[in-house]
Amino acid sequence: MATWVAPNDNGWYNPGSQQYQYGLNGDDELAPTNDNKSYILYGGSGNDELYGQSYDDDLYGGNNADYLVGDYGNDNLFGGLGQDTFVFDTTLNKNKNVDYIGDFQSGSGGDLIQLSKSIFKGAGDKNTFLKSNKFEEGKNATSSKTKILYNEDKAALYYTKKGDEGNKVLFATLQPGVKLDNDDFYIIA
Ligand SMILES: [Ca+2]
Ligand SMILES: [Ca+2]
Ligand SMILES: [Ca+2]
C-alpha cells in the first residue's frame, strides 16, 4: 500500500495519489487530487481538513475540531474528539452516495452537519441553521415543509424535496442510538 505522512507539522499538503495519508499533530489539510481510488485519510491531532474524492473513502479527523468532506461515494467519516464538521455537497444517490458518520455528537458544543443548499434545495438560506419546521424525526415526513427527515430507529438521514408528498432520498447513516435535532444542521452555499 502506498502510505504518505505529512513532512512537517502544520500546512497544506497535496500528496496526490497516495492512498493512505496521515497528518501529524498540527493543523493539516489532506486533499488528494487524483480521483481514481478510495483514500484513507487520518488527520491526527489539530484542526484538520480532510477531503475525499469520488470513490468510497475513510476519513478520520482525530482530536480537535476537524472538517471532513467525503465528496461522492459511500464514505466512512469519523470526526474523533472535538467539534467536528461533516460536509454534504455532492449529488444525492441512495445507493452510491450515502456516508456513514460513526461518532456524531449532537447538540450544543457537539458536531455539525453542513448541507449545501444547491443539493438540499429548500433547506434554507446559506449560513443559517436548519429551521425547526424543516426537520422531522420519524419514519415518514408528516409536513410538506420537511426537508430533512431523520429515522432515529435506523439512524438514517433523508432529504425529502416535498416533505410528506415527496420521495425521500437516503444520504447518511449514523451510529445507532444517536438523536438529532434541527440545530445539528447548518446550510452552506
Ligand atoms: Ca493534524
Ligand atoms: Ca468519497
Ligand atoms: Ca475531531
Short mmCIF file of C-alpha atoms and ligand atoms in Angstrom, two decimals:
data_model
loop_
_atom_site.label_atom_id
_atom_site.label_comp_id
_atom_site.label_asym_id
_atom_site.label_seq_id
_atom_site.Cartn_x
_atom_site.Cartn_y
_atom_site.Cartn_z
CA MET A 1 0.00 0.00 0.00
CA ALA A 2 1.12 3.50 -0.64
CA THR A 3 1.39 5.49 2.54
CA TRP A 4 2.12 9.14 2.89
CA VAL A 5 2.94 11.05 6.08
CA ALA A 6 2.97 14.82 6.30
CA PRO A 7 6.59 16.02 6.10
CA ASN A 8 6.04 18.86 8.56
CA ASP A 9 3.64 19.75 11.30
CA ASN A 10 1.00 22.17 10.01
CA GLY A 11 0.39 23.05 6.44
CA TRP A 12 -1.37 22.24 3.26
CA TYR A 13 -0.42 19.07 1.51
CA ASN A 14 -1.01 17.70 -1.90
CA PRO A 15 0.34 14.20 -1.77
CA GLY A 16 -1.52 13.35 -4.95
CA SER A 17 -2.35 9.71 -5.33
CA GLN A 18 -1.02 8.26 -2.07
CA GLN A 19 -3.84 6.08 -0.82
CA TYR A 20 -3.08 6.36 2.92
CA GLN A 21 -2.36 9.84 4.19
CA TYR A 22 -1.51 10.82 7.76
CA GLY A 23 -1.46 14.28 9.19
CA LEU A 24 0.57 14.93 12.30
CA ASN A 25 -0.22 16.95 15.44
CA GLY A 26 -0.66 20.32 13.73
CA ASP A 27 -3.45 21.61 11.51
CA ASP A 28 -3.25 19.54 8.36
CA GLU A 29 -5.10 19.65 5.08
CA LEU A 30 -5.20 16.32 3.31
CA ALA A 31 -6.62 16.74 -0.16
CA PRO A 32 -5.72 14.06 -2.66
CA THR A 33 -6.07 15.34 -6.19
CA ASN A 34 -6.12 12.14 -8.21
CA ASP A 35 -9.70 10.95 -8.40
CA ASN A 36 -9.02 7.32 -9.21
CA LYS A 37 -9.31 5.30 -5.98
CA SER A 38 -10.54 5.20 -2.41
CA TYR A 39 -8.49 7.21 0.08
CA ILE A 40 -7.87 6.66 3.76
CA LEU A 41 -7.08 9.94 5.48
CA TYR A 42 -6.02 10.41 9.13
CA GLY A 43 -5.85 13.97 10.40
CA GLY A 44 -4.19 13.22 13.72
CA SER A 45 -4.43 15.94 16.37
CA GLY A 46 -5.01 19.55 15.38
CA ASN A 47 -7.80 21.21 13.41
CA ASP A 48 -7.56 19.23 10.19
CA GLU A 49 -9.32 19.40 6.86
CA LEU A 50 -9.83 16.10 5.07
CA TYR A 51 -11.13 15.86 1.53
CA GLY A 52 -12.15 12.59 -0.04
CA GLN A 53 -12.78 12.05 -3.72
CA SER A 54 -15.47 10.29 -5.76
CA TYR A 55 -14.82 6.77 -4.52
CA ASP A 56 -15.62 5.27 -1.11
CA ASP A 57 -13.24 6.95 1.31
CA ASP A 58 -12.45 6.58 5.02
CA LEU A 59 -11.79 9.84 6.85
CA TYR A 60 -10.61 10.05 10.47
CA GLY A 61 -10.42 13.52 11.95
CA GLY A 62 -8.74 12.60 15.22
CA ASN A 63 -8.51 15.06 18.12
CA ASN A 64 -9.65 18.69 17.87
CA ALA A 65 -12.12 20.37 15.51
CA ASP A 66 -11.93 18.78 12.09
CA TYR A 67 -13.59 19.44 8.76
CA LEU A 68 -14.50 16.27 6.84
CA VAL A 69 -15.63 16.29 3.23
CA GLY A 70 -16.25 12.82 1.87
CA ASP A 71 -17.26 14.01 -1.60
CA TYR A 72 -19.15 11.46 -3.70
CA GLY A 73 -19.22 7.78 -2.73
CA ASN A 74 -20.21 5.77 0.30
CA ASP A 75 -17.71 7.27 2.71
CA ASN A 76 -16.99 6.40 6.32
CA LEU A 77 -16.49 9.50 8.43
CA PHE A 78 -15.15 9.61 11.98
CA GLY A 79 -14.63 13.04 13.50
CA GLY A 80 -12.93 11.84 16.66
CA LEU A 81 -12.86 14.15 19.68
CA GLY A 82 -13.62 17.87 19.29
CA GLN A 83 -16.31 19.82 17.48
CA ASP A 84 -16.23 18.33 14.01
CA THR A 85 -17.98 19.31 10.80
CA PHE A 86 -19.28 16.87 8.20
CA VAL A 87 -19.99 18.31 4.77
CA PHE A 88 -22.60 17.07 2.30
CA ASP A 89 -22.31 18.84 -1.04
CA THR A 90 -22.49 16.24 -3.81
CA THR A 91 -25.39 14.91 -5.87
CA LEU A 92 -27.52 12.55 -3.83
CA ASN A 93 -27.73 8.85 -4.70
CA LYS A 94 -29.32 6.42 -2.27
CA ASN A 95 -27.04 3.60 -3.43
CA LYS A 96 -23.77 5.25 -4.35
CA ASN A 97 -23.57 8.35 -2.17
CA VAL A 98 -24.55 7.52 1.41
CA ASP A 99 -21.98 8.38 4.07
CA TYR A 100 -21.70 6.78 7.47
CA ILE A 101 -20.86 9.09 10.37
CA GLY A 102 -19.54 6.84 13.10
CA ASP A 103 -19.27 9.15 16.10
CA PHE A 104 -21.63 12.09 15.79
CA GLN A 105 -22.11 14.23 18.91
CA SER A 106 -25.41 16.08 18.82
CA GLY A 107 -26.31 19.36 20.49
CA SER A 108 -24.53 22.42 21.85
CA GLY A 109 -20.76 22.02 21.76
CA GLY A 110 -21.10 18.98 19.55
CA ASP A 111 -20.58 18.24 15.89
CA LEU A 112 -22.24 19.82 12.88
CA ILE A 113 -23.62 18.51 9.60
CA GLN A 114 -23.31 21.02 6.77
CA LEU A 115 -25.74 20.80 3.88
CA SER A 116 -25.22 22.56 0.56
CA LYS A 117 -28.34 24.46 -0.47
CA SER A 118 -27.56 23.65 -4.11
CA ILE A 119 -28.13 19.97 -3.31
CA PHE A 120 -30.61 20.19 -0.45
CA LYS A 121 -32.95 22.55 -2.23
CA GLY A 122 -35.34 24.41 0.01
CA ALA A 123 -33.43 23.57 3.19
CA GLY A 124 -32.83 27.25 3.89
CA ASP A 125 -30.53 30.19 3.30
CA LYS A 126 -26.79 29.76 3.38
CA ASN A 127 -25.05 30.45 6.67
CA THR A 128 -28.12 29.65 8.73
CA PHE A 129 -29.04 26.72 10.90
CA LEU A 130 -31.75 24.42 9.64
CA LYS A 131 -35.10 25.73 10.82
CA SER A 132 -37.10 23.50 13.13
CA ASN A 133 -40.07 23.32 10.74
CA LYS A 134 -37.84 21.82 8.05
CA PHE A 135 -36.66 18.98 10.27
CA GLU A 136 -38.63 15.98 11.38
CA GLU A 137 -37.91 12.77 13.24
CA GLY A 138 -39.80 9.67 12.23
CA LYS A 139 -40.29 7.06 9.57
CA ASN A 140 -42.00 9.41 7.15
CA ALA A 141 -42.47 13.15 6.88
CA THR A 142 -45.84 14.44 8.06
CA SER A 143 -45.42 18.03 6.87
CA SER A 144 -44.91 19.39 3.38
CA LYS A 145 -42.30 21.74 4.84
CA THR A 146 -39.98 18.96 5.96
CA LYS A 147 -36.71 18.77 4.04
CA ILE A 148 -34.55 16.73 6.39
CA LEU A 149 -36.05 13.58 7.83
CA TYR A 150 -34.30 11.52 10.50
CA ASN A 151 -35.40 7.99 11.27
CA GLU A 152 -33.95 7.52 14.73
CA ASP A 153 -34.71 3.78 14.82
CA LYS A 154 -32.47 3.26 11.81
CA ALA A 155 -30.14 6.23 12.47
CA ALA A 156 -30.89 7.14 8.86
CA LEU A 157 -30.97 10.63 7.34
CA TYR A 158 -33.08 11.52 4.33
CA TYR A 159 -33.67 14.51 2.13
CA THR A 160 -37.24 14.94 1.05
CA LYS A 161 -37.87 17.56 -1.57
CA LYS A 162 -41.58 17.96 -0.95
CA GLY A 163 -41.95 16.71 2.58
CA ASP A 164 -44.88 14.38 3.05
CA GLU A 165 -45.70 14.44 -0.66
CA GLY A 166 -42.24 13.60 -1.91
CA ASN A 167 -39.88 10.69 -2.12
CA LYS A 168 -37.18 10.56 0.48
CA VAL A 169 -33.57 10.00 -0.51
CA LEU A 170 -31.18 8.42 1.97
CA PHE A 171 -27.92 10.39 2.22
CA ALA A 172 -26.34 9.38 5.53
CA THR A 173 -26.49 6.94 8.38
CA LEU A 174 -25.10 7.49 11.86
CA GLN A 175 -24.05 5.33 14.77
CA PRO A 176 -27.05 3.55 16.35
CA GLY A 177 -28.91 5.43 19.06
CA VAL A 178 -27.84 8.95 18.24
CA LYS A 179 -30.53 11.63 18.50
CA LEU A 180 -30.56 14.61 16.16
CA ASP A 181 -32.23 18.00 16.17
CA ASN A 182 -32.56 20.75 13.59
CA ASP A 183 -29.67 22.75 15.03
CA ASP A 184 -27.28 19.90 14.29
CA PHE A 185 -27.55 21.08 10.66
CA TYR A 186 -26.11 24.17 9.04
CA ILE A 187 -26.86 25.36 5.49
CA ILE A 188 -23.98 26.34 3.23
CA ALA A 189 -23.82 27.63 -0.33
CA CA B 1 -3.26 17.05 12.30
CA CA B 2 -15.74 9.87 -1.41
CA CA B 3 -12.02 15.75 15.75
#
